[in-house]
CSV table of N, CA, C and O in Angstrom, one decimal:
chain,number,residue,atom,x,y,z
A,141,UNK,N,-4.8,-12.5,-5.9
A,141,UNK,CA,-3.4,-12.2,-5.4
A,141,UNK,C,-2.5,-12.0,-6.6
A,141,UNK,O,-2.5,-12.8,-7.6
A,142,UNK,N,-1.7,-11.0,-6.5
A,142,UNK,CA,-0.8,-10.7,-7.6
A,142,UNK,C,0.5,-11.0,-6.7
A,142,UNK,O,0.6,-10.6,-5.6
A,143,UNK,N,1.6,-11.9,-7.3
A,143,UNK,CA,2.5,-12.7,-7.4
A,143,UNK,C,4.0,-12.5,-7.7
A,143,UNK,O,4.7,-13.5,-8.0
A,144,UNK,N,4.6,-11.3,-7.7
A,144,UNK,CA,5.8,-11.4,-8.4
A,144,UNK,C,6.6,-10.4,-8.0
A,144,UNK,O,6.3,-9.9,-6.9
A,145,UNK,N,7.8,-9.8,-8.8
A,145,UNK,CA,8.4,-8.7,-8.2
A,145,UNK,C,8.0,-7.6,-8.4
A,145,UNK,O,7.8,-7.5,-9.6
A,146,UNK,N,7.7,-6.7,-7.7
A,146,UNK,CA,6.4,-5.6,-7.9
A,146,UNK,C,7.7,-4.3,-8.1
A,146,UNK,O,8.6,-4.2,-7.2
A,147,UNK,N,7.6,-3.6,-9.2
A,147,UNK,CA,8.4,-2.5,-9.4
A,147,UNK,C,7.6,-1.4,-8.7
A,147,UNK,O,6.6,-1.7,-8.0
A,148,UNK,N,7.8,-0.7,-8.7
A,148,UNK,CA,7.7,1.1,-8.1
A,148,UNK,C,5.9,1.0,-9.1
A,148,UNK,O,4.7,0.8,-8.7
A,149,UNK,N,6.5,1.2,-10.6
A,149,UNK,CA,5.4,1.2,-11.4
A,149,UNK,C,4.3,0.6,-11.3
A,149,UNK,O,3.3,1.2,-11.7
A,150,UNK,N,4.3,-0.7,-10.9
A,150,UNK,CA,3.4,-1.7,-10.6
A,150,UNK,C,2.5,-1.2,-9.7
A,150,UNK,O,1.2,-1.1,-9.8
A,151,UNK,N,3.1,-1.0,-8.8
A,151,UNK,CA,2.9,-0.4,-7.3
A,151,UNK,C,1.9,0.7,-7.6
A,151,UNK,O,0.7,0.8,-7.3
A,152,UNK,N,2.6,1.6,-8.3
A,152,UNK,CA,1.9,3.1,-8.6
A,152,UNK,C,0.3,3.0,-9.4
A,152,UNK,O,-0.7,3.8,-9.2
A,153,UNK,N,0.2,1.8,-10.5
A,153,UNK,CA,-1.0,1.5,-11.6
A,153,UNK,C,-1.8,1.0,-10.0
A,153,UNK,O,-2.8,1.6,-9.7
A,154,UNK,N,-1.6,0.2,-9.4
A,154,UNK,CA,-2.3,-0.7,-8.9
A,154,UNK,C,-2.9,0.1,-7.8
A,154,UNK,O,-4.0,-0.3,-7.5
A,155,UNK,N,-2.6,1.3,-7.2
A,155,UNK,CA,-2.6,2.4,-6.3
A,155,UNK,C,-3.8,3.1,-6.9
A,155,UNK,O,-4.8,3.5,-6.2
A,156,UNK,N,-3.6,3.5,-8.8
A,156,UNK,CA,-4.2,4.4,-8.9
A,156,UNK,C,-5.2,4.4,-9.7
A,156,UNK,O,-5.5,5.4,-10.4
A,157,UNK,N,-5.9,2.8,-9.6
A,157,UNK,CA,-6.8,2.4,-10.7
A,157,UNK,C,-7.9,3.1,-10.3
A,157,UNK,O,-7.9,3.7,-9.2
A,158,UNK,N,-8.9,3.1,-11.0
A,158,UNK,CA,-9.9,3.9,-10.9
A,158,UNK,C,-11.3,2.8,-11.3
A,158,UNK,O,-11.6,2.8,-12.5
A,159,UNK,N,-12.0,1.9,-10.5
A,159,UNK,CA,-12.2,2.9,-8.6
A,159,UNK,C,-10.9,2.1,-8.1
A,159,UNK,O,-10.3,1.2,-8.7
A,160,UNK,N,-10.7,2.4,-7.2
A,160,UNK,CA,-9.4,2.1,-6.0
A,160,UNK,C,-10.3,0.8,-5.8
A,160,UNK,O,-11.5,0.6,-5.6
A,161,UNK,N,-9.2,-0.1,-5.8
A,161,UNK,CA,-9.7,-1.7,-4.8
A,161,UNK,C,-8.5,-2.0,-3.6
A,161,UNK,O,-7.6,-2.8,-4.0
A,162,UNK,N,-8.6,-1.6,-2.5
A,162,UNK,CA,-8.0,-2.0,-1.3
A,162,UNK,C,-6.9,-3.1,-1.6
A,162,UNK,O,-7.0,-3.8,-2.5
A,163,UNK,N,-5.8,-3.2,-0.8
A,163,UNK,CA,-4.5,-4.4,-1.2
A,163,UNK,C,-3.9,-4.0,0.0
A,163,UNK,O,-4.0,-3.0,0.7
A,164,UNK,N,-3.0,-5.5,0.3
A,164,UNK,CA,-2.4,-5.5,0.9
A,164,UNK,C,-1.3,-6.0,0.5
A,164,UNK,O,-1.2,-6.9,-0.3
A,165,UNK,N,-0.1,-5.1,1.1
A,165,UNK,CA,1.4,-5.6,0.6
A,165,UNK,C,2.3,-6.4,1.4
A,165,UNK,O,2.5,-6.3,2.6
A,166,UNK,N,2.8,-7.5,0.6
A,166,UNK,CA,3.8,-8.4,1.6
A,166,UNK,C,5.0,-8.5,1.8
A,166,UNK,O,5.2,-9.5,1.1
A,167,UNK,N,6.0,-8.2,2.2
A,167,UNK,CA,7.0,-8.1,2.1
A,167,UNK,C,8.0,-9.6,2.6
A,167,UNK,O,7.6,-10.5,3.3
A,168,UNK,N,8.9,-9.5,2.1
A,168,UNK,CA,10.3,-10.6,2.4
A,168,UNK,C,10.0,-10.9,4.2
A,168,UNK,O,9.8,-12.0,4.8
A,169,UNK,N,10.0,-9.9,4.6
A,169,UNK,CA,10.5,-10.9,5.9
A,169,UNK,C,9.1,-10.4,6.9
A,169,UNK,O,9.2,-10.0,8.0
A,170,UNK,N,7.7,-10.8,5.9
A,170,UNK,CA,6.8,-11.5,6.7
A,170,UNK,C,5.4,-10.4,6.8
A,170,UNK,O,4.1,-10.5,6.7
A,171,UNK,N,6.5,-9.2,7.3
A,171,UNK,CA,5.5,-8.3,7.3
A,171,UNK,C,4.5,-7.8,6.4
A,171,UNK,O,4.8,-7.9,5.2
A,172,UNK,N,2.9,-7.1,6.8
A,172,UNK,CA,2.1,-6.7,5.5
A,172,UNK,C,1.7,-5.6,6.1
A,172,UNK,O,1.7,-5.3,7.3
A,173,UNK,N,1.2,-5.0,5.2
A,173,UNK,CA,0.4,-3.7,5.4
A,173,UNK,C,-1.0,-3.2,4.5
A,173,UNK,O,-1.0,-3.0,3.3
A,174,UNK,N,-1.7,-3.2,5.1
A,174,UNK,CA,-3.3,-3.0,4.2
A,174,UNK,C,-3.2,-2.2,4.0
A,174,UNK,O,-2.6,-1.6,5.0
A,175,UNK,N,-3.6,-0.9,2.5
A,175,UNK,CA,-4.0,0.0,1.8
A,175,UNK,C,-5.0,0.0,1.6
A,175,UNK,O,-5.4,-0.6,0.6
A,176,UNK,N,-5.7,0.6,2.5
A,176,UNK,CA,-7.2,1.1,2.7
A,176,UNK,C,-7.4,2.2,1.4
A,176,UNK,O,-8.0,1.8,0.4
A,177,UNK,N,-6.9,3.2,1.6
A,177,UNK,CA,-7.0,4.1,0.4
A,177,UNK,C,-6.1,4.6,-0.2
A,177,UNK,O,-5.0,4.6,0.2
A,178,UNK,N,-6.4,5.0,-1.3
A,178,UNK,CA,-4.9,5.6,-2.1
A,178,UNK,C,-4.0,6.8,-1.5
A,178,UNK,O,-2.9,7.0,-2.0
A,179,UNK,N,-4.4,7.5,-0.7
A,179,UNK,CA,-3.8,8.6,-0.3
A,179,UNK,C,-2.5,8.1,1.2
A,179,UNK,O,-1.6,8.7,1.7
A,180,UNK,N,-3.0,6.4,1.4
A,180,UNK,CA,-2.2,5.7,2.7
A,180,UNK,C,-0.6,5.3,1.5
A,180,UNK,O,0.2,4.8,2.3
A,181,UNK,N,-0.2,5.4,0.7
A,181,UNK,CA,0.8,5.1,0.1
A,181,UNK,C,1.3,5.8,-1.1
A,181,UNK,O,0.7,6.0,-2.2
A,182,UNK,N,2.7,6.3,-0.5
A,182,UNK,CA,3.3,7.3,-1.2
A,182,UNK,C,4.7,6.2,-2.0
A,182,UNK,O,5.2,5.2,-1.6
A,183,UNK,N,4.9,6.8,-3.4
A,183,UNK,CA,5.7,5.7,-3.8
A,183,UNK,C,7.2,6.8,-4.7
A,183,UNK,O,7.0,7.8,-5.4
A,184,UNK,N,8.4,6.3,-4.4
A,184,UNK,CA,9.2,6.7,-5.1
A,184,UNK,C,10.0,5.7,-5.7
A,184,UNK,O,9.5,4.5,-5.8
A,185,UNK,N,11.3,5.8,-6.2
A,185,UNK,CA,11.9,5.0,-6.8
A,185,UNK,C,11.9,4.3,-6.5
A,185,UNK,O,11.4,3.3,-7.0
A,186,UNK,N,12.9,4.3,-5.2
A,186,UNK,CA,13.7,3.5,-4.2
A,186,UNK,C,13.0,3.3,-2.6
A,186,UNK,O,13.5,2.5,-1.8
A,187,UNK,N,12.2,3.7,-2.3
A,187,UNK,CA,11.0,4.0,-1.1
A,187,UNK,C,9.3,3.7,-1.3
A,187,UNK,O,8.5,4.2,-2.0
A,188,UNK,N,9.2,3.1,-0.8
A,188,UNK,CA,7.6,3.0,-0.3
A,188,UNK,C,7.3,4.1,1.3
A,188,UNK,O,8.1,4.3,2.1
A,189,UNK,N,5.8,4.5,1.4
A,189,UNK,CA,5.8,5.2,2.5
A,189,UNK,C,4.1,4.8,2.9
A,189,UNK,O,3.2,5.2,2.2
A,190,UNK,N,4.1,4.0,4.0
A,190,UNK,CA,3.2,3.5,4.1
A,190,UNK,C,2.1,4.5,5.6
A,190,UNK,O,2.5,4.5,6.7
A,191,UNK,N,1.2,4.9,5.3
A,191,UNK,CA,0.5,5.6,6.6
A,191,UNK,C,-0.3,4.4,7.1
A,191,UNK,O,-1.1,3.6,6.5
A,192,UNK,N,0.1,4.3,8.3
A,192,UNK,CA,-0.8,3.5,9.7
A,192,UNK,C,-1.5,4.5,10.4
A,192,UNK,O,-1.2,5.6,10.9
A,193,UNK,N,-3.0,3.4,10.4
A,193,UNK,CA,-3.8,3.8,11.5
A,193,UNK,C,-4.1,5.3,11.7
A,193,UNK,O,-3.8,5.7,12.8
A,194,UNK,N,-4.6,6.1,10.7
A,194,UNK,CA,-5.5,6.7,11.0
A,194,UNK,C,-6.4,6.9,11.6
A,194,UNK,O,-7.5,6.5,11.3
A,195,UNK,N,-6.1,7.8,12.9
A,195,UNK,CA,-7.6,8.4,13.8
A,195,UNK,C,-8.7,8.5,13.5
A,195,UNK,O,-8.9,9.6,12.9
A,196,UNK,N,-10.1,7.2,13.5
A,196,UNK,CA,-11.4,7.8,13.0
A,196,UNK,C,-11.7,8.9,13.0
A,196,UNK,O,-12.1,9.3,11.8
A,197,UNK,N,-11.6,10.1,14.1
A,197,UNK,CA,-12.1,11.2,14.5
A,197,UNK,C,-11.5,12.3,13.7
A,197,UNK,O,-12.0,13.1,12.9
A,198,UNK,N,-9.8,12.2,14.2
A,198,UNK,CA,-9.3,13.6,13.4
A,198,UNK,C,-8.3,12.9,11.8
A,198,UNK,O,-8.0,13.7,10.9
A,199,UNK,N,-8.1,12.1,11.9
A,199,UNK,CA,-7.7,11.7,10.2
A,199,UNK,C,-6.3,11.6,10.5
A,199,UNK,O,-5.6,11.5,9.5
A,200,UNK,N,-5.6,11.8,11.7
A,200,UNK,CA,-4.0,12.4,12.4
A,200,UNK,C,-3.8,10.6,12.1
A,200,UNK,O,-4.7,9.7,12.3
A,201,UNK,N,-2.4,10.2,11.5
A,201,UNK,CA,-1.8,9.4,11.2
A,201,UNK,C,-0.9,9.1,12.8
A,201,UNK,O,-0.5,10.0,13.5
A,202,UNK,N,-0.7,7.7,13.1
A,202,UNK,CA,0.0,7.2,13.9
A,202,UNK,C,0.9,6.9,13.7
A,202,UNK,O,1.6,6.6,14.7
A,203,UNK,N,1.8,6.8,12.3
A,203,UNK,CA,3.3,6.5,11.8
A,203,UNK,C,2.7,6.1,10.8
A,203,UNK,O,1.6,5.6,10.4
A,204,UNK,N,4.5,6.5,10.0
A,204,UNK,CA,4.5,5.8,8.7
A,204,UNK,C,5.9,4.8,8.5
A,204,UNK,O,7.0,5.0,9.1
A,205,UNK,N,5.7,4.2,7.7
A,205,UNK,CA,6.5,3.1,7.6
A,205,UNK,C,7.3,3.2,6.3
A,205,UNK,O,6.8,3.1,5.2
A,206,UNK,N,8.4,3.4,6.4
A,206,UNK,CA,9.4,3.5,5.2
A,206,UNK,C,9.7,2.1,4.7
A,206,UNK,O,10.0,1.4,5.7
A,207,UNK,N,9.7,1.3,3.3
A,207,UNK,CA,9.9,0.0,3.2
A,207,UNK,C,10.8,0.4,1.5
A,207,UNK,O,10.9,1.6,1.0
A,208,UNK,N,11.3,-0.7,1.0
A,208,UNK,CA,12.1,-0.7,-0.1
A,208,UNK,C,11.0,-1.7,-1.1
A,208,UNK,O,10.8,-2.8,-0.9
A,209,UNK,N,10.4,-0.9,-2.3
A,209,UNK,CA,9.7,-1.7,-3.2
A,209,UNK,C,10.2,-3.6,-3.5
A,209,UNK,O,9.6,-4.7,-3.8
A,210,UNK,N,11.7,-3.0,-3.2
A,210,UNK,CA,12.6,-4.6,-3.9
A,210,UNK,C,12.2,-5.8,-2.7
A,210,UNK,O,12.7,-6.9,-3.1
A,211,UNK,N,11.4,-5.8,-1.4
A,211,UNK,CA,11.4,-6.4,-0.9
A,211,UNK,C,9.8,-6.9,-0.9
A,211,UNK,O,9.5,-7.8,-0.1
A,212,UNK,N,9.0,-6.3,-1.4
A,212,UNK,CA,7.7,-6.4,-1.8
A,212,UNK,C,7.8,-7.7,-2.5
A,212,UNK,O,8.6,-7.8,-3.4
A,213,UNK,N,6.9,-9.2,-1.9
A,213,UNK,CA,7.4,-10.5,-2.3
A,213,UNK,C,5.6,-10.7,-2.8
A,213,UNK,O,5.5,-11.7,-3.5
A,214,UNK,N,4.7,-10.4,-2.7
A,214,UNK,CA,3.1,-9.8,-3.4
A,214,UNK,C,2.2,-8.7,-2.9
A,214,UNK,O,2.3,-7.8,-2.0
A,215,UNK,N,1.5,-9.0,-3.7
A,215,UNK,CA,0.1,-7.8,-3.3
A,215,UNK,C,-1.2,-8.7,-3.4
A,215,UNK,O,-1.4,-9.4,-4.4
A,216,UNK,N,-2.2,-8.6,-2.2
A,216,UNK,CA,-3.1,-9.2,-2.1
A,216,UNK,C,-4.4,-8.3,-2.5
A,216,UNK,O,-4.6,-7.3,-1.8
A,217,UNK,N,-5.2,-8.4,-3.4
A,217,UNK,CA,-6.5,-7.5,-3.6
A,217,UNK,C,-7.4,-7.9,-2.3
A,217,UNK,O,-7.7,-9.0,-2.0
A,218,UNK,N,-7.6,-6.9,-1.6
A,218,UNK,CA,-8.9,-7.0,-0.5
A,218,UNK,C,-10.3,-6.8,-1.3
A,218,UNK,O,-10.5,-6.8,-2.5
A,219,UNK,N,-11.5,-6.5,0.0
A,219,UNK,CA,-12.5,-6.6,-0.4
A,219,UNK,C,-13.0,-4.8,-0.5
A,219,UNK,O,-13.0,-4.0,0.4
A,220,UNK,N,-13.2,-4.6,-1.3
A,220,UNK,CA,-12.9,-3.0,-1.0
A,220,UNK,C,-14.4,-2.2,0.1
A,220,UNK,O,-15.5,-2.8,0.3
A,221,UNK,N,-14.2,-1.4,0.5
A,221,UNK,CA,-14.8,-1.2,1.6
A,221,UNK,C,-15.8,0.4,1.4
A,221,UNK,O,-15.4,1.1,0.5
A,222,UNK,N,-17.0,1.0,2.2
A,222,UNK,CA,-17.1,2.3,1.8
A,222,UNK,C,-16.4,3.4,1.4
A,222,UNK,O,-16.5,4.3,0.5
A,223,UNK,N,-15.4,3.1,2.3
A,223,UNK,CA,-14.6,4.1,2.4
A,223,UNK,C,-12.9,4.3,1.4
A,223,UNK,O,-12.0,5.1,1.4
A,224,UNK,N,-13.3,3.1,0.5
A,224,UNK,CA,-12.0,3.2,-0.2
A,224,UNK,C,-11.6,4.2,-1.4
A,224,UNK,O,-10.5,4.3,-2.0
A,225,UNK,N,-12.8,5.1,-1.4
A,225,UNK,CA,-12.6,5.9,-2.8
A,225,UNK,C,-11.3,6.8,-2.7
A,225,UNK,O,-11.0,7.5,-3.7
């Protein structure tokens, strides 16, 4: 578990290590979101953009979730999975 206040950049290394290890992000007020693969989170300064739930079949996204890096309170490493490349 990584611990602290997670900048944009943090966010971005940890996204784009090579090989990809799965994480989940925690936010202030409780909420988390698993990062299955790198391509599920888009990162800007001020913005996180999180894709949910991807259709096994056609790959079509169910929403995405706009969040503020500044509320990012850790990141949990998962177990990384086939499919995380």
């Amino acid at each position: 578990m990584v611990s602290c206040t997670m900048r944009p950049e943090d966010l971005k290394a940890l996204r784009d290590q090579q090989p990809f290890v799965p994480f989940r992000i925690v936010f202030t007020d409780g909420r988390s979101f698993d990062i299955l693969h790198r391509d599920f989170l888009m990162i800007t300064k001020h913005t996180l953009e999180i894709a949910l739930a991807p259709d096994a079949e056609t790959g079509v996204l169910e929403k995405i979730v706009h969040a503020s890096p500044l509320h990012v309170v850790r990141v949990e490493l998962l177990q990384p999975t086939p499919h995380s490349a």
